[in-house]
Each structure stands twice: as structure tokens, then as C-alpha cells.
Short mmCIF file of C-alpha atoms in Angstrom, two decimals:
data_model
loop_
_atom_site.label_atom_id
_atom_site.label_comp_id
_atom_site.label_asym_id
_atom_site.label_seq_id
_atom_site.Cartn_x
_atom_site.Cartn_y
_atom_site.Cartn_z
CA MET A 1 12.34 -75.64 -50.91
CA LYS A 2 10.13 -77.51 -52.98
CA ILE A 3 11.28 -80.33 -55.28
CA ASP A 4 8.72 -80.57 -58.76
CA PHE A 5 10.22 -83.58 -60.11
CA PRO A 6 10.88 -87.32 -58.66
CA GLY A 7 15.51 -87.34 -57.37
CA ALA A 8 15.92 -83.38 -58.11
CA VAL A 9 18.34 -81.73 -56.00
CA ALA A 10 16.78 -79.73 -53.64
CA ASP A 11 19.11 -76.65 -54.13
CA ALA A 12 18.45 -76.90 -57.80
CA VAL A 13 15.95 -74.34 -59.74
CA SER A 14 12.75 -76.26 -60.11
CA GLY A 15 11.65 -78.03 -64.29
CA ASN A 16 16.04 -76.68 -65.03
CA TRP A 17 17.04 -79.29 -67.85
CA VAL A 18 18.42 -82.47 -66.02
CA ASP A 19 15.08 -82.63 -64.99
CA ARG A 20 13.18 -82.16 -67.70
CA PHE A 21 15.08 -83.30 -70.73
CA ALA A 22 17.39 -85.50 -69.89
CA PRO A 23 17.32 -89.39 -70.22
CA GLU A 24 17.10 -91.29 -65.90
CA TRP A 25 19.82 -93.45 -66.76
CA LEU A 26 21.45 -89.90 -66.82
CA LYS A 27 19.92 -87.96 -64.76
CA PRO A 28 21.54 -89.41 -61.03
CA TYR A 29 24.63 -88.48 -62.88
CA ALA A 30 24.00 -85.31 -63.76
CA ARG A 31 23.02 -84.27 -60.66
CA LEU A 32 25.74 -85.78 -59.17
CA ALA A 33 28.01 -83.16 -61.06
CA ARG A 34 25.95 -80.15 -61.35
CA TRP A 35 25.29 -80.11 -64.56
CA ASP A 36 21.71 -79.17 -63.11
CA ARG A 37 23.70 -76.11 -60.94
CA PRO A 38 25.16 -74.21 -63.76
CA ILE A 39 26.22 -71.70 -61.93
CA GLY A 40 29.48 -73.24 -60.26
CA TRP A 41 30.77 -73.77 -63.31
CA TRP A 42 30.74 -69.84 -64.43
CA LEU A 43 31.98 -69.43 -61.10
CA LEU A 44 35.02 -71.98 -62.29
CA LEU A 45 35.15 -70.71 -65.61
CA TRP A 46 35.98 -67.40 -65.26
CA PRO A 47 38.69 -66.12 -63.39
CA CYS A 48 40.21 -67.97 -67.33
CA TRP A 49 38.68 -66.19 -69.50
CA TRP A 50 39.66 -63.33 -67.03
CA SER A 51 42.89 -63.84 -67.03
CA SER A 52 42.19 -64.48 -70.73
CA ALA A 53 41.39 -61.49 -72.03
CA LEU A 54 43.86 -59.62 -69.80
CA ALA A 55 47.08 -61.30 -70.92
CA ARG A 56 45.96 -61.54 -74.67
CA GLU A 57 45.34 -57.13 -74.42
CA ALA A 58 48.89 -57.70 -72.87
CA ALA A 59 49.98 -58.98 -75.91
CA GLY A 60 48.85 -56.93 -78.09
CA PHE A 61 46.00 -59.06 -78.80
CA TRP A 62 41.78 -57.59 -79.77
CA LEU A 63 40.61 -60.78 -78.69
CA PRO A 64 40.56 -63.05 -76.58
CA ASN A 65 41.51 -66.59 -78.27
CA PHE A 66 38.35 -68.66 -78.84
CA TRP A 67 39.68 -71.66 -78.87
CA HIS A 68 41.13 -71.36 -74.92
CA LEU A 69 37.88 -70.58 -74.28
CA VAL A 70 36.70 -72.95 -75.80
CA LEU A 71 38.75 -75.59 -73.92
CA PHE A 72 38.25 -73.49 -70.50
CA LEU A 73 34.40 -74.27 -70.66
CA ILE A 74 34.90 -77.88 -71.53
CA GLY A 75 37.64 -78.20 -68.73
CA ALA A 76 35.45 -76.27 -66.39
CA ILE A 77 32.85 -78.38 -66.94
CA ALA A 78 34.04 -81.12 -66.41
CA MET A 79 36.51 -80.35 -63.78
CA ARG A 80 33.88 -79.11 -62.10
CA GLY A 81 31.79 -82.11 -62.19
CA ALA A 82 34.68 -84.12 -60.62
CA GLY A 83 35.51 -82.27 -58.37
CA CYS A 84 31.58 -81.99 -57.45
CA THR A 85 31.51 -86.03 -57.61
CA TYR A 86 34.45 -86.61 -55.01
CA ASN A 87 33.35 -83.69 -52.57
CA ASP A 88 30.05 -85.80 -52.49
CA ILE A 89 31.91 -89.35 -51.97
CA VAL A 90 33.82 -87.47 -49.21
CA ASP A 91 30.55 -85.89 -47.76
CA ARG A 92 27.96 -88.37 -48.25
CA LYS A 93 27.69 -88.75 -44.05
CA PHE A 94 27.53 -85.36 -44.22
CA ASP A 95 25.03 -84.53 -47.43
CA ALA A 96 22.76 -87.28 -45.49
CA MET A 97 22.37 -85.03 -42.37
CA VAL A 98 22.29 -81.35 -43.27
CA GLU A 99 18.79 -80.80 -45.27
CA ARG A 100 19.65 -79.05 -48.52
CA THR A 101 21.89 -81.46 -49.10
CA ARG A 102 20.69 -85.41 -47.72
CA SER A 103 18.57 -85.14 -51.50
CA ARG A 104 22.26 -85.60 -53.54
CA PRO A 105 22.59 -88.81 -55.89
CA ILE A 106 24.78 -90.22 -52.96
CA PRO A 107 22.99 -89.76 -50.14
CA SER A 108 19.60 -90.73 -51.15
CA GLY A 109 21.20 -93.92 -53.54
CA GLN A 110 20.39 -92.78 -56.10
CA VAL A 111 23.91 -93.33 -56.67
CA SER A 112 26.72 -96.18 -55.30
CA VAL A 113 30.21 -94.82 -54.47
CA VAL A 114 31.63 -96.76 -57.02
CA GLN A 115 29.35 -95.82 -59.53
CA ALA A 116 30.29 -92.51 -58.20
CA VAL A 117 33.71 -93.25 -59.15
CA ILE A 118 34.50 -94.63 -61.98
CA PHE A 119 31.90 -91.28 -63.37
CA MET A 120 34.31 -88.95 -61.13
CA GLY A 121 37.15 -90.51 -63.13
CA LEU A 122 36.08 -90.72 -66.59
CA GLN A 123 35.32 -86.32 -66.25
CA ALA A 124 38.17 -85.96 -64.96
CA LEU A 125 39.79 -87.75 -68.01
CA ALA A 126 38.23 -85.16 -69.98
CA GLY A 127 39.71 -82.32 -67.86
CA LEU A 128 43.42 -84.51 -68.79
CA VAL A 129 42.13 -84.09 -72.70
CA VAL A 130 41.60 -80.16 -71.96
CA LEU A 131 44.80 -79.30 -70.43
CA LEU A 132 46.64 -81.17 -72.81
CA GLN A 133 46.32 -79.35 -75.60
CA PHE A 134 47.88 -76.41 -73.39
CA ASN A 135 51.40 -75.67 -73.90
CA THR A 136 53.84 -77.11 -70.67
CA TYR A 137 54.40 -74.77 -68.63
CA THR A 138 50.31 -74.97 -67.76
CA ILE A 139 50.02 -78.88 -68.55
CA ILE A 140 52.23 -78.55 -65.34
CA LEU A 141 50.92 -75.43 -63.48
CA GLY A 142 47.27 -77.41 -64.36
CA PHE A 143 48.60 -80.48 -62.61
CA CYS A 144 49.46 -78.44 -58.56
CA SER A 145 46.16 -76.85 -58.58
CA LEU A 146 44.94 -80.88 -57.44
CA GLY A 147 46.73 -80.89 -53.84
CA VAL A 148 44.11 -78.19 -53.77
CA VAL A 149 41.23 -79.99 -54.97
CA ALA A 150 41.40 -83.03 -52.35
CA ALA A 151 42.22 -81.07 -49.49
CA TYR A 152 39.04 -78.81 -49.67
CA PRO A 153 36.05 -81.39 -48.42
CA PHE A 154 38.19 -81.98 -45.49
CA MET A 155 38.63 -78.50 -44.83
CA LYS A 156 35.35 -77.85 -43.04
CA ARG A 157 36.37 -80.55 -40.19
CA ILE A 158 39.47 -78.74 -39.35
CA THR A 159 39.40 -75.04 -39.56
CA TYR A 160 36.62 -71.88 -39.89
CA TRP A 161 38.29 -70.70 -43.14
CA PRO A 162 37.03 -74.34 -45.49
CA GLN A 163 35.90 -71.00 -48.54
CA SER A 164 39.70 -69.77 -48.48
CA VAL A 165 40.72 -73.32 -49.78
CA LEU A 166 37.82 -73.20 -51.95
CA GLY A 167 38.91 -70.15 -53.35
CA LEU A 168 42.49 -71.53 -54.24
CA ALA A 169 40.77 -73.91 -55.85
CA PHE A 170 38.80 -72.28 -58.18
CA ASN A 171 40.86 -69.53 -59.31
CA TRP A 172 43.30 -71.43 -60.47
CA GLY A 173 42.16 -70.03 -64.20
CA ALA A 174 43.24 -67.32 -63.34
CA LEU A 175 47.03 -68.30 -62.87
CA VAL A 176 45.92 -70.95 -66.32
CA GLY A 177 44.45 -68.15 -68.06
CA TRP A 178 47.43 -66.60 -68.09
CA SER A 179 50.47 -69.07 -69.30
CA ALA A 180 47.86 -70.43 -71.81
CA THR A 181 48.75 -67.43 -73.51
CA GLN A 182 51.93 -66.12 -72.26
CA GLY A 183 53.43 -69.76 -71.84
CA LYS A 184 54.39 -68.27 -68.66
CA LEU A 185 53.32 -66.35 -65.10
CA GLY A 186 53.38 -62.66 -64.61
CA LEU A 187 51.90 -60.29 -61.67
CA PRO A 188 48.59 -59.05 -63.21
CA ALA A 189 47.92 -63.55 -63.06
CA ILE A 190 48.76 -63.15 -59.56
CA ALA A 191 46.82 -60.30 -58.22
CA LEU A 192 44.12 -61.76 -60.14
CA TYR A 193 43.57 -65.22 -58.04
CA ALA A 194 44.15 -63.14 -55.28
CA GLY A 195 41.25 -61.75 -56.19
CA GLY A 196 39.29 -64.18 -56.87
CA ILE A 197 40.51 -65.58 -53.76
CA LEU A 198 39.03 -62.56 -51.78
CA TRP A 199 35.75 -62.99 -53.94
CA THR A 200 35.14 -66.39 -54.27
CA ILE A 201 35.41 -66.24 -49.58
CA GLY A 202 32.80 -63.62 -49.78
CA TYR A 203 30.30 -65.72 -52.40
CA ASP A 204 30.39 -68.87 -50.60
CA THR A 205 29.68 -66.82 -47.15
CA ILE A 206 26.38 -65.93 -48.02
CA TYR A 207 26.22 -69.46 -49.91
CA ALA A 208 26.82 -71.22 -46.36
CA HIS A 209 24.51 -69.10 -45.09
CA GLN A 210 21.65 -71.73 -45.85
CA ASP A 211 23.32 -74.23 -44.13
CA LYS A 212 24.79 -72.86 -40.52
CA GLU A 213 22.45 -74.30 -39.01
CA ASP A 214 22.94 -77.97 -39.43
CA ASP A 215 26.48 -77.67 -40.04
CA ALA A 216 25.87 -75.85 -36.21
CA LEU A 217 24.36 -79.25 -34.94
CA ILE A 218 27.19 -81.94 -37.76
CA GLY A 219 30.38 -79.97 -36.34
CA VAL A 220 30.76 -78.57 -40.09
CA LYS A 221 32.61 -75.11 -39.76
CA SER A 222 32.43 -72.64 -42.81
CA THR A 223 32.98 -68.51 -42.82
CA ALA A 224 29.30 -68.21 -42.38
CA ARG A 225 29.76 -69.51 -39.39
CA LEU A 226 32.48 -68.02 -38.00
CA PHE A 227 31.48 -64.67 -39.37
CA GLY A 228 27.24 -64.50 -38.12
CA ASN A 229 25.66 -61.45 -37.60
CA TRP A 230 28.97 -59.35 -38.74
CA THR A 231 28.58 -62.18 -42.30
CA GLU A 232 27.37 -58.82 -44.19
CA THR A 233 30.95 -56.35 -42.93
CA ALA A 234 33.33 -59.51 -43.43
CA VAL A 235 31.79 -59.49 -47.19
CA THR A 236 32.31 -56.02 -47.54
CA VAL A 237 35.49 -55.67 -47.20
CA LEU A 238 35.95 -59.21 -48.83
CA TYR A 239 34.86 -57.45 -51.65
CA LEU A 240 36.42 -54.43 -51.67
CA GLY A 241 40.01 -56.41 -51.39
CA ALA A 242 38.74 -58.71 -54.32
CA THR A 243 38.01 -54.65 -56.40
CA VAL A 244 41.19 -53.66 -54.82
CA LEU A 245 43.29 -56.64 -56.50
CA PHE A 246 41.34 -56.68 -59.32
CA VAL A 247 41.50 -53.11 -60.07
CA LEU A 248 45.60 -53.64 -60.30
CA ALA A 249 46.14 -56.51 -62.29
CA ALA A 250 44.34 -54.59 -64.58
CA THR A 251 46.28 -51.89 -63.89
CA LEU A 252 49.20 -54.32 -64.13
CA ALA A 253 48.24 -55.64 -67.05
CA ASP A 254 48.38 -52.18 -68.65
CA ALA A 255 44.65 -52.32 -69.69
CA GLY A 256 42.60 -49.32 -71.19
CA PRO A 257 39.28 -47.64 -69.15
CA LEU A 258 36.96 -49.88 -70.55
CA ALA A 259 39.18 -52.76 -68.47
CA PHE A 260 38.16 -50.19 -65.44
CA LEU A 261 34.55 -48.87 -66.06
CA GLY A 262 34.20 -53.09 -65.86
CA LEU A 263 35.54 -53.26 -63.13
CA ALA A 264 33.52 -50.03 -61.84
CA ALA A 265 29.78 -51.68 -62.96
CA GLY A 266 31.18 -55.10 -61.06
CA ALA A 267 31.99 -52.66 -57.73
CA VAL A 268 28.28 -51.32 -58.50
CA HIS A 269 26.93 -55.16 -58.24
CA PHE A 270 28.86 -56.30 -55.29
CA ILE A 271 27.45 -52.91 -53.85
CA TRP A 272 23.14 -54.24 -54.93
CA GLN A 273 24.46 -57.82 -53.23
CA ILE A 274 25.26 -56.55 -49.96
CA ILE A 275 22.13 -54.25 -49.98
CA ARG A 276 20.41 -57.07 -50.36
CA LEU A 277 21.98 -59.84 -47.93
CA ASP A 278 19.55 -60.93 -45.40
CA ILE A 279 21.73 -63.67 -43.97
CA ASP A 280 18.79 -65.36 -42.60
CA ASP A 281 16.61 -65.80 -45.98
CA ASN A 282 18.03 -69.05 -47.50
CA ASP A 283 16.30 -68.22 -50.79
CA GLN A 284 17.52 -64.56 -50.98
CA CYS A 285 21.34 -66.09 -50.13
CA LEU A 286 20.70 -68.71 -53.07
CA MET A 287 19.73 -65.92 -55.37
CA LEU A 288 22.91 -63.33 -53.81
CA PHE A 289 25.52 -66.16 -54.39
CA ARG A 290 24.31 -67.17 -58.39
CA SER A 291 24.19 -63.47 -58.93
CA ASN A 292 27.76 -63.74 -59.23
CA LYS A 293 27.70 -65.19 -62.45
CA VAL A 294 26.49 -61.65 -64.08
CA TYR A 295 29.32 -60.14 -62.22
CA GLY A 296 31.61 -62.62 -64.25
CA TRP A 297 29.68 -61.29 -67.40
CA ILE A 298 30.73 -57.43 -67.02
CA LEU A 299 34.02 -57.94 -66.26
CA PHE A 300 34.49 -59.95 -69.28
CA ALA A 301 32.69 -57.63 -71.28
CA GLY A 302 34.93 -55.32 -69.93
CA PHE A 303 37.87 -56.72 -70.72
CA THR A 304 36.89 -58.18 -73.79
CA LEU A 305 35.98 -55.08 -75.28
CA ASP A 306 38.77 -52.72 -73.30
CA ALA A 307 41.29 -55.04 -76.08
CA LEU A 308 38.64 -54.86 -78.76
CA ILE A 309 38.99 -50.74 -78.61
CA ALA A 310 42.89 -50.76 -77.89
CA ASN A 311 44.40 -53.17 -80.47
CA PHE A 312 42.20 -53.47 -83.70
#
């Protein structure tokens, strides 16, 4: 992929706001935190917002808690950045051997490991400040995710299922979003969490096909390598399972017809992804991966509008 700006990362959108407008001293750190690639924090944010919307509807409110949505947004950006920084520290030698990732700030020499560790700590501190705004149960629940987050970068060395561990980490917000409103966990949140894990394995398998050749050469494992030519079938099963579990979550939360209409529209989006999927076209894989931001909006709109109509 062509890089149009000095120091830009290969898989970032050309001419993004970081490349164009960020001060020169900030650019390497912004790229390290993936501020030039917002899709990651959107994918981390959606389970939080979905769960928050469902929890508020189940509690009889007509809109999600706006302050909670803002906190989840800030937290998703901070913790996604901290997680990516940690991942890049751990994977810096692998990243230097993969075409798509060798332009990242650490392997390209824009940021030292010590600087990256300090930056990671600052982002984690911002995430902690956000977490402390919630109830005690949610704070404890949030801390419980750290072990999964810490383990994730090492999974590609030992299992062909690192995407499943990513799913465990990236969908923790489905639990936190519910507990922030309800003060406890509930079956809808657990079903939403389980569905989110399958969703993440599906979209990250598509994403991982960009690196499958380099990964095979350096011994990195992934579901893209595991599924191979069966990827379309595997992603279909994963997306179907995610849809069933999301429907179960909405049912358990006593959601109304607009929530299920949103889920149906989301299923159509899944079908579109599968039809368009070409595992040998890296640009297509990246486009389909990024399209899951749209999927997130579809579900959130359905849950929010349903609560608005049901409880207004």
C-alpha cells in the first residue's frame, strides 16, 4: 500500500488527520496508539454501547446514559491505544519482518521501547480515570479484563486461535456496559459477550488474511492460516453464531421489534461481507474489516430506537 507521508504506517488511510495535522512530535505516538486508524477503538466501543443501550431499555429508560456513552468512548480510545502500544512492544521483532507492520513506529525507529512504555502507562492511566467514574462492581469487573489483555500478544506464538483471545478482550465492554447501569451482571450481557467473541473472531480472521504469507514464513499463527480456503464457510458460521447470540441477548433483555429489525439489518450486512470476501485481495479484506464499524452503528441504532419507542 502506498505511503504518502513520511513516517506514515502502511495500513492507515492515506492522508488521515494524524498525517496531515498532528504536530511532528506527536505523530509517532499517535500512530503507535492507532489514532490514525480509528476502526480499532470503534470495535472496542461497540460492545460497551450495545450493552449500555440494552441495559437501559431493560431498566425502563428511554435512552442510553449519555455520560456513560462519553466515558466508554474516551475509555475505548485510551485503552485501545494502550493495548496497541503494549502489543507493538511485545511484537516489535515480528513486526519488523512483516511488510504491513514494519512501518509501525517501534520497528521503524520512530519511537524507542522506553518511550513506548511511558506512553502506554499514560494511556492506561487515562483509562483508569475513566473506569473509576463507575460503580464499584464495574470497577472490579474492568480490572478483571487485564489478564486477558496481557496474554493476547503471546497467543499467536502458541495457538492458531489468537483471535479468540482478542474476542475475550475486545468484548469485555458487553459486561461492563451492563454492570454500569444495573450494578451487576445479567444473562443478556453474557449472551452479548459470547456473540461479540464470535463476531471478533470473524472480522479479525478477515483482517489476518492480509498477513498470512508473512505469518507462515515467521511462524505466527492465526485463524486465517487455520481456516485457509475454508475461511468463507468459517466466517459464515461465526457470524451466524454471533447473530443468534445477539438475538438471544435482546430477547433476554425484553427488547422490542426495532431491536430485532436492527439485528436483521446487521445480518444482511454480514451476508454482504461474506459475498464480497476475497481472501487473496488484501485491500478487500481491509475494507470488509473496517465495514464492521457500520455493523456496530446498525445494532446500536436498533437498540436505541427500540428503547426510545418502548419507554418514551
